[in-house]
Coordinates of C-alpha atoms and ligand atoms in Angstrom, one line a residue:
M441 CA 0.1 0.4 0.3
P442 CA 2.2 3.0 -0.6
S443 CA -0.8 5.3 -0.7
L444 CA -4.5 3.9 -0.4
S445 CA -7.7 6.2 -0.5
V446 CA -10.5 5.0 2.3
F447 CA -14.0 6.9 1.2
G448 CA -17.7 6.5 1.8
V449 CA -19.8 5.1 -0.9
Q450 CA -23.4 6.1 0.2
W451 CA -24.3 9.6 2.4
G452 CA -22.1 8.5 4.9
D453 CA -21.8 6.7 8.7
E454 CA -20.4 3.9 6.1
G455 CA -18.3 2.8 9.5
K456 CA -15.1 4.5 8.4
G457 CA -13.9 5.2 11.0
K458 CA -13.4 1.7 12.6
I459 CA -11.7 0.5 8.7
I460 CA -9.7 3.5 9.3
D461 CA -8.6 2.7 11.9
R462 CA -7.5 -1.1 11.6
L463 CA -5.9 -0.2 7.9
A464 CA -4.0 2.1 10.0
A465 CA -1.5 -0.3 12.0
D466 CA -0.1 -0.9 8.0
A467 CA 0.0 3.1 6.9
D468 CA 3.0 5.4 8.2
V469 CA 0.7 8.6 7.9
V470 CA -3.1 8.9 7.6
V471 CA -4.5 12.1 6.0
R472 CA -7.9 13.9 6.3
Y473 CA -8.4 16.3 3.1
Q474 CA -12.1 17.1 3.3
G475 CA -14.8 18.2 4.9
G476 CA -14.4 19.1 9.1
A477 CA -15.9 18.3 12.7
N478 CA -19.2 17.4 10.6
A479 CA -18.2 14.1 10.1
G480 CA -17.8 12.3 13.5
H481 CA -15.6 8.3 13.1
T482 CA -16.2 6.6 15.5
M483 CA -13.3 3.7 17.0
V484 CA -13.7 0.8 19.1
V485 CA -10.9 -1.4 20.5
D486 CA -10.5 -3.6 23.3
G487 CA -14.2 -2.6 23.9
E488 CA -13.0 0.9 24.9
K489 CA -15.3 3.6 22.1
T490 CA -13.2 6.6 20.7
V491 CA -15.4 9.1 18.1
L492 CA -13.5 11.7 16.5
H493 CA -14.4 14.0 14.8
L494 CA -11.4 16.0 13.0
V495 CA -7.6 14.3 14.3
P496 CA -7.5 11.3 12.2
C497 CA -8.0 7.7 12.4
G498 CA -4.6 6.9 13.0
V499 CA -4.0 8.8 15.9
L500 CA -4.7 5.4 18.3
H501 CA -1.4 3.4 16.6
P502 CA 1.3 4.6 18.0
G503 CA 3.9 6.4 15.8
T504 CA 1.9 7.2 13.3
K505 CA 1.5 10.6 11.6
N506 CA -1.9 11.8 11.8
V507 CA -2.5 14.8 9.2
V508 CA -5.3 17.4 8.8
A509 CA -4.5 18.8 5.6
N510 CA -5.5 22.5 3.9
G511 CA -8.7 21.3 2.1
V512 CA -10.3 20.2 6.0
A513 CA -12.8 23.0 8.0
I514 CA -11.1 23.3 10.8
D515 CA -12.9 24.4 14.0
P516 CA -10.2 25.1 15.8
I517 CA -11.4 24.7 19.1
Q518 CA -12.8 21.0 18.4
L519 CA -9.3 20.0 17.0
L520 CA -8.1 21.1 20.4
A521 CA -10.8 20.1 22.4
E522 CA -10.0 16.2 21.0
V523 CA -6.5 16.5 21.1
D524 CA -6.5 17.3 25.0
G525 CA -9.2 14.3 25.3
L526 CA -7.2 11.9 23.5
R527 CA -4.2 12.8 25.8
E528 CA -6.2 12.8 28.9
R529 CA -6.4 9.0 28.1
G530 CA -2.6 8.8 27.4
V531 CA -3.0 8.5 23.5
E532 CA 0.3 10.6 22.8
V533 CA -0.6 13.6 20.3
T534 CA 2.9 15.5 20.0
G535 CA 3.5 18.2 16.9
E536 CA 5.0 14.7 15.0
T537 CA 2.4 12.5 15.5
L538 CA -0.3 15.0 14.0
R539 CA 0.4 17.7 11.9
V540 CA -1.6 20.7 11.1
S541 CA -2.3 22.2 7.1
S542 CA -1.2 26.3 7.3
G543 CA -3.6 26.6 4.4
A544 CA -6.4 24.6 6.5
H545 CA -9.6 26.8 6.0
L546 CA -10.8 28.1 9.3
I547 CA -14.5 27.6 11.5
F548 CA -15.2 30.0 14.0
E549 CA -18.6 31.1 15.0
H550 CA -20.1 33.7 13.0
H551 CA -20.2 30.2 10.9
R552 CA -21.6 27.8 13.7
Q553 CA -24.3 31.0 13.9
M554 CA -24.6 31.4 9.8
D555 CA -25.1 27.7 9.0
R556 CA -28.4 27.1 12.1
L557 CA -29.9 30.6 10.6
S558 CA -29.2 30.2 7.0
E559 CA -31.3 26.8 7.1
H560 CA -33.7 28.3 9.5
W561 CA -34.4 30.6 6.2
L562 CA -34.8 27.6 3.2
G563 CA -38.2 26.5 5.3
D564 CA -38.7 22.9 3.4
G565 CA -35.7 22.8 1.2
R566 CA -33.5 22.8 4.8
I567 CA -30.7 20.7 4.5
G568 CA -30.7 19.4 7.6
T569 CA -26.5 20.0 7.9
T570 CA -24.7 19.0 11.1
G571 CA -24.6 22.9 12.1
R572 CA -21.2 22.9 12.4
G573 CA -20.4 26.1 10.6
I574 CA -19.2 23.7 7.3
G575 CA -21.4 25.6 4.6
P576 CA -20.4 29.2 5.8
A577 CA -16.3 28.4 5.6
Y578 CA -16.4 27.0 2.7
A579 CA -18.0 29.3 0.8
D580 CA -16.1 31.9 3.1
K581 CA -13.1 29.9 1.3
A582 CA -14.4 30.5 -2.3
S583 CA -15.3 33.8 -2.3
R584 CA -11.6 34.6 -0.7
V585 CA -12.7 35.9 2.8
G586 CA -12.1 33.2 4.9
L587 CA -9.6 32.9 7.3
R588 CA -6.6 29.8 7.4
V589 CA -4.4 28.5 9.8
G590 CA -1.8 30.1 8.7
D591 CA -3.5 33.1 9.8
L592 CA -3.7 32.8 13.0
L593 CA -0.2 32.4 13.9
D594 CA 0.0 36.1 12.8
P595 CA -2.1 38.4 14.7
N596 CA -1.8 41.4 12.7
R597 CA -3.0 39.4 9.8
C598 CA -5.6 37.7 12.1
R599 CA -7.1 41.5 13.3
T600 CA -6.7 42.1 9.9
R601 CA -8.8 39.2 7.9
L602 CA -11.5 38.7 11.1
S603 CA -12.3 42.3 11.5
A604 CA -13.4 42.8 8.2
A605 CA -15.2 39.9 8.0
L606 CA -17.0 39.7 11.2
A607 CA -17.8 43.3 10.3
E608 CA -19.9 41.8 7.3
K609 CA -20.6 39.1 8.8
N610 CA -22.3 40.6 11.4
A611 CA -24.7 43.5 9.5
T612 CA -25.7 39.6 8.3
I613 CA -26.6 38.5 11.8
E614 CA -28.3 41.2 13.0
R615 CA -30.0 42.9 9.8
V616 CA -30.8 39.5 7.9
H617 CA -31.0 37.0 10.6
G618 CA -32.5 39.9 13.4
A619 CA -29.8 37.7 15.8
Q620 CA -27.3 39.4 17.9
P621 CA -24.2 39.9 16.2
L622 CA -20.7 39.2 17.6
D623 CA -18.2 41.1 20.2
L624 CA -15.3 41.3 17.7
D625 CA -12.6 42.0 20.4
A626 CA -13.4 39.2 22.6
E627 CA -13.8 36.7 18.9
L628 CA -10.1 38.8 18.0
E629 CA -8.2 37.1 21.3
S630 CA -10.0 33.5 21.4
A631 CA -8.5 33.4 17.5
V632 CA -5.3 34.4 18.7
A633 CA -4.9 32.4 21.5
L634 CA -6.1 29.2 19.6
G635 CA -3.7 30.3 17.1
D636 CA -0.7 29.8 19.7
R637 CA -2.0 26.5 21.1
L638 CA -1.9 24.8 17.6
R639 CA 1.0 26.6 17.1
P640 CA 3.4 23.2 17.4
F641 CA 1.4 21.6 14.5
V642 CA 1.1 23.6 11.7
G643 CA 3.4 22.9 8.6
D644 CA 4.0 22.8 5.4
T645 CA 1.6 19.3 5.0
G646 CA 1.6 19.1 1.3
A647 CA 5.3 19.3 1.1
E648 CA 5.7 17.2 4.3
V649 CA 3.3 14.5 2.8
R650 CA 4.7 14.3 -1.1
A651 CA 8.2 13.9 0.5
D652 CA 6.6 10.8 3.1
Y653 CA 6.1 9.4 -0.3
R654 CA 8.7 9.5 -2.2
A655 CA 11.0 8.6 1.0
G656 CA 8.4 4.7 0.6
K657 CA 6.0 5.9 3.4
R658 CA 3.0 4.5 3.4
I659 CA 0.1 6.9 3.0
L660 CA -2.9 6.8 3.8
F661 CA -6.2 9.0 3.2
E662 CA -9.4 9.1 5.5
G663 CA -12.4 10.2 3.3
A664 CA -15.0 12.1 5.8
Q665 CA -19.1 12.2 4.5
G666 CA -19.7 10.1 1.3
I667 CA -19.5 10.2 -2.1
M668 CA -24.0 10.6 -2.4
L669 CA -22.8 13.7 -0.5
D670 CA -20.0 14.8 -2.8
I671 CA -20.4 19.0 -3.4
D672 CA -20.4 17.7 -7.2
H673 CA -21.5 14.2 -7.3
G674 CA -24.2 13.9 -4.4
T675 CA -27.6 14.9 -4.1
Y676 CA -26.9 18.1 -5.0
P677 CA -27.9 20.4 -3.2
F678 CA -28.6 18.2 -0.2
V679 CA -25.0 17.4 0.3
T680 CA -22.6 18.9 2.0
S681 CA -19.7 21.2 0.4
S682 CA -16.7 19.4 0.0
N683 CA -15.4 16.8 -2.5
T684 CA -16.0 13.4 -0.7
G685 CA -13.9 10.6 -2.4
T686 CA -10.8 10.1 -4.1
A687 CA -10.9 13.4 -6.7
G688 CA -10.8 15.6 -3.1
I689 CA -7.4 14.1 -2.3
P690 CA -5.4 16.5 -5.0
A691 CA -6.6 19.6 -4.3
G692 CA -7.3 18.6 -0.6
A693 CA -3.5 17.3 0.4
G694 CA -1.8 18.3 -1.8
F695 CA -0.7 15.3 -3.2
P696 CA -0.7 14.3 -7.4
P697 CA -3.5 12.7 -8.1
G698 CA -1.7 10.1 -10.5
H699 CA 0.6 8.9 -6.6
I700 CA -3.0 7.5 -5.7
D701 CA -2.1 3.7 -5.9
R702 CA -5.8 2.5 -4.7
A703 CA -8.9 4.1 -3.8
I704 CA -11.3 1.2 -1.6
G705 CA -15.2 2.4 -1.0
I706 CA -17.0 2.1 1.8
A707 CA -20.6 1.1 2.4
K708 CA -22.6 -0.7 4.6
A709 CA -24.9 -3.8 3.9
Y710 CA -28.2 -1.2 4.2
C711 CA -28.4 2.5 3.1
T712 CA -28.9 5.0 6.2
R713 CA -28.9 9.3 5.7
V714 CA -29.3 11.4 8.0
G715 CA -30.4 14.8 7.3
E716 CA -32.6 16.1 4.4
G717 CA -32.3 15.5 0.7
P718 CA -33.2 11.8 -2.1
F719 CA -33.1 8.3 -0.2
P720 CA -34.7 6.4 -3.3
S721 CA -34.2 3.0 -0.9
E722 CA -35.7 4.6 2.3
L723 CA -37.7 2.8 4.1
A724 CA -40.3 3.7 6.2
G725 CA -42.1 1.8 8.0
E726 CA -41.4 -1.1 10.4
V727 CA -38.4 -2.5 9.1
G728 CA -36.6 0.6 8.8
E729 CA -37.2 1.1 12.3
A730 CA -35.6 -2.5 13.1
I731 CA -33.0 -2.3 11.1
R732 CA -32.1 1.6 13.3
A733 CA -32.6 -0.5 16.5
A734 CA -30.5 -3.6 15.1
G735 CA -27.7 -1.3 14.2
N736 CA -27.9 1.4 16.6
E737 CA -28.3 3.7 13.7
Y738 CA -27.9 7.4 15.6
G739 CA -25.6 10.3 14.2
A740 CA -21.9 10.4 15.7
T741 CA -22.1 14.1 15.8
T742 CA -25.5 15.0 16.2
G743 CA -26.9 12.1 17.8
R744 CA -30.2 12.4 15.1
P745 CA -31.7 9.3 14.1
R746 CA -30.4 7.8 10.9
R747 CA -33.1 7.0 8.0
C748 CA -32.9 3.2 7.4
G749 CA -33.3 1.4 3.9
W750 CA -32.5 -2.0 1.8
F751 CA -29.0 -1.8 0.3
D752 CA -28.9 0.5 -2.7
A753 CA -26.9 -1.0 -6.0
V754 CA -27.5 1.8 -8.2
A755 CA -26.1 4.6 -5.9
V756 CA -23.0 1.8 -4.5
R757 CA -22.1 1.2 -8.7
Y758 CA -21.8 4.8 -9.5
G759 CA -19.6 5.5 -6.5
L760 CA -17.5 3.6 -6.4
A761 CA -17.2 3.8 -10.4
L762 CA -16.8 7.9 -10.0
N763 CA -14.0 7.0 -8.1
G764 CA -12.0 4.1 -9.8
A765 CA -12.1 1.8 -6.7
D766 CA -10.6 -1.7 -6.9
G767 CA -12.9 -3.2 -4.3
W768 CA -14.6 -1.9 -1.3
V769 CA -15.5 -2.9 2.3
M770 CA -19.8 -4.2 3.7
T771 CA -19.8 -3.1 7.2
N772 CA -22.0 -3.9 9.0
L773 CA -23.8 -7.3 7.8
D774 CA -23.9 -8.3 11.4
V775 CA -27.0 -5.8 11.1
L776 CA -28.7 -7.9 9.0
S777 CA -29.3 -11.5 10.9
G778 CA -32.9 -12.3 11.8
F779 CA -34.1 -10.7 8.7
D780 CA -36.7 -12.6 7.0
E781 CA -36.3 -11.2 3.5
L782 CA -33.4 -9.3 2.2
S783 CA -34.5 -6.7 -0.7
V784 CA -31.8 -4.4 -3.1
A785 CA -32.4 -2.0 -5.2
T786 CA -31.7 -2.8 -8.4
A787 CA -32.5 -0.5 -10.6
Y788 CA -34.9 3.0 -11.0
V789 CA -38.0 4.1 -12.7
V790 CA -37.0 8.1 -13.9
G791 CA -38.9 9.8 -16.3
G792 CA -41.2 6.5 -16.8
E793 CA -38.0 5.1 -18.0
L794 CA -36.5 1.9 -16.3
T795 CA -32.6 2.8 -15.4
S796 CA -29.6 1.4 -13.6
E797 CA -27.6 5.0 -13.8
Y798 CA -27.5 6.8 -10.8
P799 CA -29.5 10.4 -12.9
A800 CA -27.2 13.2 -13.3
H801 CA -30.0 15.2 -11.6
P802 CA -30.6 14.2 -8.5
P803 CA -33.8 15.8 -8.8
A804 CA -34.9 13.5 -10.9
L805 CA -35.0 11.0 -7.9
D806 CA -37.8 12.7 -6.0
G807 CA -40.5 10.3 -6.3
C808 CA -38.8 8.3 -8.2
E809 CA -40.4 4.5 -8.8
V810 CA -37.6 1.4 -7.2
R811 CA -36.6 -1.9 -8.9
Y812 CA -36.0 -4.3 -5.8
E813 CA -35.2 -8.1 -6.3
T814 CA -34.8 -10.5 -2.5
R815 CA -33.6 -13.2 -1.2
P816 CA -33.8 -15.1 2.2
G817 CA -32.2 -13.8 5.3
W818 CA -30.4 -15.4 8.0
E819 CA -30.3 -15.9 11.6
G820 CA -28.0 -16.0 14.3
D821 CA -24.9 -13.8 16.2
I822 CA -22.2 -13.6 13.4
S823 CA -20.1 -11.1 15.1
G824 CA -17.5 -13.3 16.6
L825 CA -16.8 -14.9 13.2
R826 CA -13.5 -14.7 11.5
R827 CA -13.6 -16.9 8.6
Y828 CA -15.8 -16.2 5.1
E829 CA -16.7 -19.9 5.6
D830 CA -17.9 -20.1 8.3
L831 CA -21.1 -17.5 7.8
P832 CA -24.2 -18.7 7.4
E833 CA -25.1 -20.0 3.9
N834 CA -27.4 -17.3 2.9
A835 CA -24.6 -14.2 4.3
R836 CA -22.7 -15.8 1.6
A837 CA -25.4 -15.7 -0.7
Y838 CA -26.6 -12.1 0.0
V839 CA -22.5 -11.1 -0.4
E840 CA -21.9 -11.7 -3.8
W841 CA -24.7 -11.5 -4.9
V842 CA -24.6 -7.4 -3.7
E843 CA -20.7 -8.0 -5.4
E844 CA -22.5 -9.0 -8.5
L845 CA -24.7 -6.4 -8.7
V846 CA -22.2 -3.5 -7.8
G847 CA -19.6 -5.3 -10.3
T848 CA -16.5 -4.3 -7.9
P849 CA -15.1 -7.1 -5.2
I850 CA -16.1 -6.9 -2.0
V851 CA -12.3 -7.0 0.0
M852 CA -13.6 -7.6 3.6
L853 CA -16.4 -8.1 6.2
S854 CA -16.8 -5.5 9.0
I855 CA -19.5 -7.8 11.1
G856 CA -19.2 -5.2 14.3
P857 CA -18.1 -2.5 15.6
D858 CA -14.3 -3.5 16.6
R859 CA -11.6 -3.0 15.5
E860 CA -11.0 -6.9 15.5
Q861 CA -14.2 -7.8 13.9
V862 CA -13.4 -8.2 10.4
I863 CA -13.9 -11.1 7.9
S864 CA -11.1 -10.3 4.6
R865 CA -11.2 -10.9 1.3
G866 CA -8.1 -10.2 0.2
L867 CA -7.3 -7.0 2.0
Ligands
LIG2324 P1 -23.1 19.4 6.8 O1 -21.6 18.6 6.6 O2 -22.7 20.1 8.0 O3 -23.4 21.3 5.9 O4 -24.3 18.7 6.4 C1 -24.4 18.7 4.9 C2 -25.9 16.8 5.2 O5 -24.6 16.5 4.7 C3 -25.8 17.0 5.7 O6 -27.5 16.0 5.5 C4 -25.8 15.6 6.8 O7 -26.3 15.3 7.5 C5 -24.8 15.3 6.1 N1 -23.6 15.3 6.1 C6 -22.5 15.7 6.8 N2 -21.3 15.1 7.8 C7 -22.1 13.6 7.8 C8 -21.1 12.3 8.5 O8 -19.9 12.3 8.4 N3 -22.0 11.4 7.9 C9 -23.9 11.6 7.2 N4 -23.9 12.7 7.3 C10 -23.0 13.4 7.3

């Protein structure tokens, strides 16, 4: 594995944290390149649970370097709280093991406020964001008014840029939204203090990661969210504000596209989504409830109940193809034990036409008809199994059927939250 991209193929929450933590055992460097504290990556090691939002999932492996690259929107308060929390538990986090790009954009209180206030104005068209300020921070980046980590380290520059940004934001907060404006002096003081704490971690992470690659180090790129939430290729406008797959790496980490050696997708054995937007295979009734209960499907970041549905082979095939995946990991297979029958979405009827292609214009999915195929389920707890041949026959049949529908090999199965609960099929 000289360099490996690991990304979600559905609407996030595919179990990337666990798989990245596991694969990080064979990596020297783990790089986050997009998203922010909207992500919630959960890892369970020897029964102990860790939820990370910004620090990459290699951090539990001593000596692994963890990089928060330039494409991440960093909430410095959240990042430092995670560092403190990890250190309190005895996890080593130093300026060597955690590297933060000086070029990463920052999320401030006004971004979090604008996120919530704008959602309110969207009414029925609201996105259901995590409220972490992601959209407003990336909007400022594109509008060239954002502040970057490097700006925090220079108090004069920070003062000039934050004052200009806040003058405009405060006017909007107060006059458009009728909310309380922020105190510029307090925001400035807090920003400079945060910069001082971040200083030991900050550097040119793009140059560092490129040098690591040239030196033969093994690099793992950690995707957050999932392809169906990609700003360009997902279910726009019900998406996050970054490129969530392998395509996000070159820009988001300063890493040459041709040096990404392998790409592995992660998808659940069924589907979930938090927030609003199209979800063709959603199950509104009892079966959806049963999946939510069996999979404990509540958001790791917001605690919101996740919408649940059958595996969508159309969406996953699209996400894997878009990212040139060499293989994928099917997670949460254990959650499907005990269902009499399992269905999979194999085609949509869009505008009266039967198609197995994901539509380029997502509104076409509104009210689209979904075609399913069904197979018998299996009984019994499979979470303790470690060999593929020990799985119930119907579980193997389900895996192989889905693999065929999707057309990309399943290289690993995840059958429980713990790092050890996997069945390898080549990865
Ligand atoms: P935002 O990223 O907070 O702006 O939210 C935009 C959409 O992406 C909302 O539907 C969120 O629920 C969803 N979203 C963002 N991050 C995640 C994640 O890590 N897992 C699942 N959904 C997410």
